[in-house]
Each structure stands twice: as C-alpha cells, then as structure tokens.
C-alpha cells in the first residue's frame, strides 16, 4: 500500500513527478528497466513537504519578498533565502510523518547507511535539469540523523543558487515542491558520470564516460580529474587516464572523508574497456526508455553497475525529425535570415508554409537539409560557393563534415552539364524601370491581400490564407524578382574580385554602393531622422517622450504642445514601416505598430545626436563618395594595360550594382508586409476564440501550429496541456545556441576562420564593410534598450532590417551572426560603417563600454586597453 507521505521507489515512475519530484520519478522509472540495478529506497513525498511548510505561516511573507527580488541582487537573494532555510530547518517534523519515515527505514534496515537526496518537482526535467541546485547527503546512519537530513533537503529548495536558477528560468518559487529520496548507500570501487551523447559536440552516436575511484563526490567537487573514455558504436575509440591522487570514501560511523590513493594505483584506469562498453550499453537502454540522451550517475559495486541518477542532457540542441535512418546535414535558416532566437510554433509553421524550400524545425529554429545537394560534385560545388559567399563559417562547417569522407553519400551528377531546358534567361539590362516594376508588383499584391482578407473569418479565413501563401511564394519565385536580386549581388562579387585583382583594393564595392537607390531598409533608418527633426523643434514633445512607458502614448502625445504634428510624423512612419520588428520572420513577434514604444529610445538618440536635415545630408554625402570612388577607380583602371576594356567592364558593373543592389532589401519588406496582414487576421480570430471561452488568452495561439490553430477554430476545442508544454519547451529553447550546421547524429558543427593574418588576441570575423574605426563598444541585445552616442560601435548578436534605425547613429558594427549579403552587412555598406560580422561570442568577449577597434576591411576586432 502506498502511504501519503512515503512511497517505495519502485512505486514511482516518470508520471509521478508531482508526488516524488524529478529525481524520485527518474529513479522509479530506472528501477523498471530490465537489467538496470538501482539501490533500493523510498521517497518522502511532496505531501510531506506541504505538511511541514504549513507549520510555518511566516514562510509566505518570506516567499513574497523573495519573488520581488531582482535575481542580480545577490546580497538580497542570499539574505532572504537563508531566512527561509532557517525557518524550514527549525520546524519539528510532525509525529505522523516521522513515524512513516521510521517505518520505511525499518523495512529496509534501520541501522544501514543511506544517501538522503533532494528531489524537487522542477528538477531533472526535459527542459531544465537543475543539476546541483539542491542538496544530497551521503552515508547517513540512524533514524534521527535521517530525519534531520530530510529537513535539510527540504530547506535546500531555497539555496541561493536554486532560487537564482528558478528566477532566471521564470519558475515561481511556490510552484515547486520538494520530495526527498532515501536510498541504501552503495560503497563503490569506482563511480562517475555517463553521457549518452557527446556533451560538447552533441553527437548522439558518441558516449562519454567520466570515472574515478571511490564515491562520485570526488569528481563532482573537482577534487580529482576523471579518467575519460569515448565510445562509438560499441567500441572505446579514445581514453585519457588521469593521475587520481585523492578519492572520497564512506566512514564506518557515517559521513565521508577524503583519502589518498595508493601511489601504485593512481594512474591505473578506474574501469576496463570492457566495463566501459558494458556501462554504455546500459546507458543506451536507459536512453531508449526515457526517449532522449541522458546524463547518468553510476557506481561500480562488486563488478556490477548501480545507477543512482539519470537526467536529460538539456544543453543538447535537438535534431530535426526524419522519416528514415539515413545521414542528413542541415544548415541553419536563422543564420541566413539574421534571427537565431527561437520561434514559437505558429511562427515556425507559417515560415515553413511560405518558404520556397522545405524546412525542418528543431529547438525552435528552422533548418534546410542540404545532404542531397552535397552528395554530387556539381551540387556540392554550388552549395559551398553560395554558403561561402554568405557565411564562411557555414562553408567551413560543411567542409568539415565532407572531409570525413563517409558521412555524406556520393552520387554522380544528374546529367551532362549545360543549361536547363529552355536555356538560361536573358541577362537583365541595367534599367531602373525593372526595379520600379517589381516594387509595384509587390505593392499591388499586398494591397490585394489586405482588401480580400477583410471579410474572411472562421475556417474560411484559413482556406483563404492557404491560397494566399501560394501567391506569397509566386511573388517571391517570380523569375524577374530572382534575377534582380542576383544581378546586384553578382555585380558586387564581380567588382570586389576584379578590382582586387587589377588594383589590389579590398572590397571596393563597399564604397561604390553607398546611397544606392531603392533600398527600403536604409530609407527606413533615414526616415526616422526626419521624424526626429519634427520632434526636436518641440521641447514639450521631447520631455513627454522621455517618460513614455505605455503603448498608448500616441493618443496622449496629441495633448502636448506640438504633439499633434509629432504624432502624425510617428504615425506616418508606422504606416510605412510599422510591420517591422526585431526577429520579424517570426509572425508572433510584436511589430512596431503593436509596440511603438520600441522606437522611442532611438528617436530620442536621433534628436540628441543629429542636427536638422541629417537624413538628406547623409544620403547625398554617400552618393557623392560613391561617385568620387567610381571616377577614381575608372581613371586608375584606364592607366593599366588593356585599361579601356577593364574600365568599360567595370563601369557596366558599377551601373549594374547601383541599379539593383538596393532592391536586394525589398523582397524581405514585401514578406514582412504580408506577414503583418496575416497576423492581424489571425489575432482577430484568436480574440473570437477568447470571447467564446475556448482560449484564456489570444496569444496562446502562438503555441499552436497553423494547422492546429485551424483545427481549434473548426472544433472550438483546445488542448491546454499541449499549449503549456509548448510554452515550457520554448522557454528551454531560449537557453540553446543554434549551430550553423547540424548533422542527423546531433553533432553541432560551428566552423572556423582558418586565418593567420590577424594580430594575437584579435577577434576574427568576416569583413563586410570597409574602413577602420575606434570607439566605445555598446553591447546591445534589445533594440528597445539602446542608448547610443555619436561615435559608438554597436556590438550585438545579429541585426535584421529592424535594427537599421540604429545604424544612422553609430560609427561601426560588430555582430556574432552574418554574411556578406545579409541585411546588416548591406546597410552597413549603404551607410559607410566599418563592419565585421560572424564574430563568435562577440557579445560575451567584448564588454559594454570597452574601447575597440573595428577593422572592416580585414575582418577583425581589437579590444583596446
């Protein structure tokens, strides 16, 4: 019979987390796996914890204070959490609870030695491991000592590290309960940790075993370096045997102590290869049971393994699902679209439905499977060329996989070379009317969408949207659209290659593209300078904006002197650009029109940092620089052998790049414009579901796929548990860093810059906009928190078009993600900002306020003393 306060571990399983906590649930599940031996024991349930907490009403006030503390205020967290722990430890264990624990001990052996281990309900979960957040006590003997240590485990729910961890992960302190596992002590000859996937690379086919002599505390505490064994396909493929001078062993009277290992044993392996392989086989069995890679704590007792804990490895990036067992190589879409944050399910499915190629979701991100294209010589060359021009790190990562020789299957090219049926399309003329026609086509398509969607509701809306997605793809796939995009990019590459070859000048196209016409993204940044001109002349408006906190401030602005004109200027800006936002490829992200306060800090910076008329002046200065550069380049070319031909070819390419490079940004603007129309219609439908009491909040639909949303509209039924699971998963995805390249084995391949031409200590990246600039680094992760001064250098993770308004006020740019033709690079060149992108961990290695020097021509960043 299962008691309310004490459960035998064998009565627990993964469905009983609420009763026995994460550790207890996992141990119960482990005990049911054939061939897996778990030391016997019992669990003091969360009901017991609730019973004890009820004995101290003062805890409620303490938890209220704790919930209001900033997690970065370490002193306050330390003080209040210590008070909570003292309160819990001072509570006498109620008589009926103490009796239940004593009865369980009598069944197992009252005088045996036990491990007393915390087991919180928010612990060892698929989305958050909480490893090391609560306490474990080893070799505890006697009922009195065990009751005392159970109380300590309850109190350890409020260690400083556990409290901070919960606050940073958005977990309510009151929502977590503590159970306690009491297990018979194992006295091992060796112990350690098994990872059923490589914790560094993520490779699911590779297992890693860390092992040492005695109890595992020696490894956990860092007392000794472990022996490390790497196992692949049932074979030890690498081993490092450490000199293990110390170990932790149990004392006969209870407790543990450090001991010195005999000198003759110190460099002996703690496990044989056969034992390592056997342990990994057990790990694979455990992994199969739980359905995901595991971090397993084990002991070797009398040549048999005991498993004392297993938790999911929460740091691994998930692998896209596949309907076969073949090898696959995936390339990150986020690194191409300048949005590596996780997307919510509706955002993922909408991008998949409107994308031109199939995309696979994993970890809240999207990936494209390039395996088939890599398998043939021609396809491989084309993929590597395109990827290399976009992001050299992606190319290097793909080459790393290909160099292994056996991961990507080889197949011959599909057929003889040459143009596809019908021949190659005729090259475009350098005619600005082509760009004007394409822009008008896009505008007309969006206008038709806005007109036709107004009357659509319910299931009819979703049928309409599916047809609209086909129109969306038709506009994007228009051959003329693709030709115009490629014309500007190819002309840029031609100019950079030829002018370096002929004149020895790096990235000459950067200057030649300054203030190119028809660039909707650079126009967006300059247009905000024009809005700042309206505001600057009205001091009351400036003062009002400095205190803006709510999103309805535009209504209030009209009541301020000069506010009507300022509001009209901001509204006009939002009419043209309000569909944009950071991470705009995710339809669920709040748009500027929905959250206009995002623009206020940038507007105020523009007011303070620029004089009236700055937008027009900047554009004209860029145009003149480009013109002067053109004249300089052409005159130098004509002085060369065969110079007239070279100059004539270069002139055609300069005209071509200036005709088409600005249009490179417009298709994205068209996509995002359509997305905002889709979003408003879908949110109106979600609001109807709220009014019908189907959903508690309209934003809940963001955690459904498009098809699931459609089903809810048809059935008026929704699975609330699914939405909560998706919210938990999304929160966990935010802690993951997506790889540029991911294999079906789960290996994250990051790529590297293989260069030796940069100064020691410099941060290497991709040069995307020429020039060198020195200034104060402003590390900004949220555009709404920007506080820039003239001469500052923006350092951030990635920039999509929504960041462009910041570009007018900075002197240089450094990003962790990006390529030669991605939006941040294009706009940096447009504004003449030295820029280096693809700088690994730039936002961590560069501190806010440090002085740095950006070498935009050569592709590196120096941190200055």
PDB file of C-alpha atoms in Angstrom, residues 74 171 189 197 458:
ATOM      1  CA  UNK A  74      22.856  38.590  -4.934  1.00  0.00           C
ATOM      2  CA  UNK A 171       9.723  29.450 -12.356  1.00  0.00           C
ATOM      3  CA  UNK A 189      35.069   0.700  -6.123  1.00  0.00           C
ATOM      4  CA  UNK A 197      25.655  11.832 -26.214  1.00  0.00           C
ATOM      5  CA  UNK A 458     -13.520  31.179 -39.162  1.00  0.00           C
TER       6      UNK A 458
END
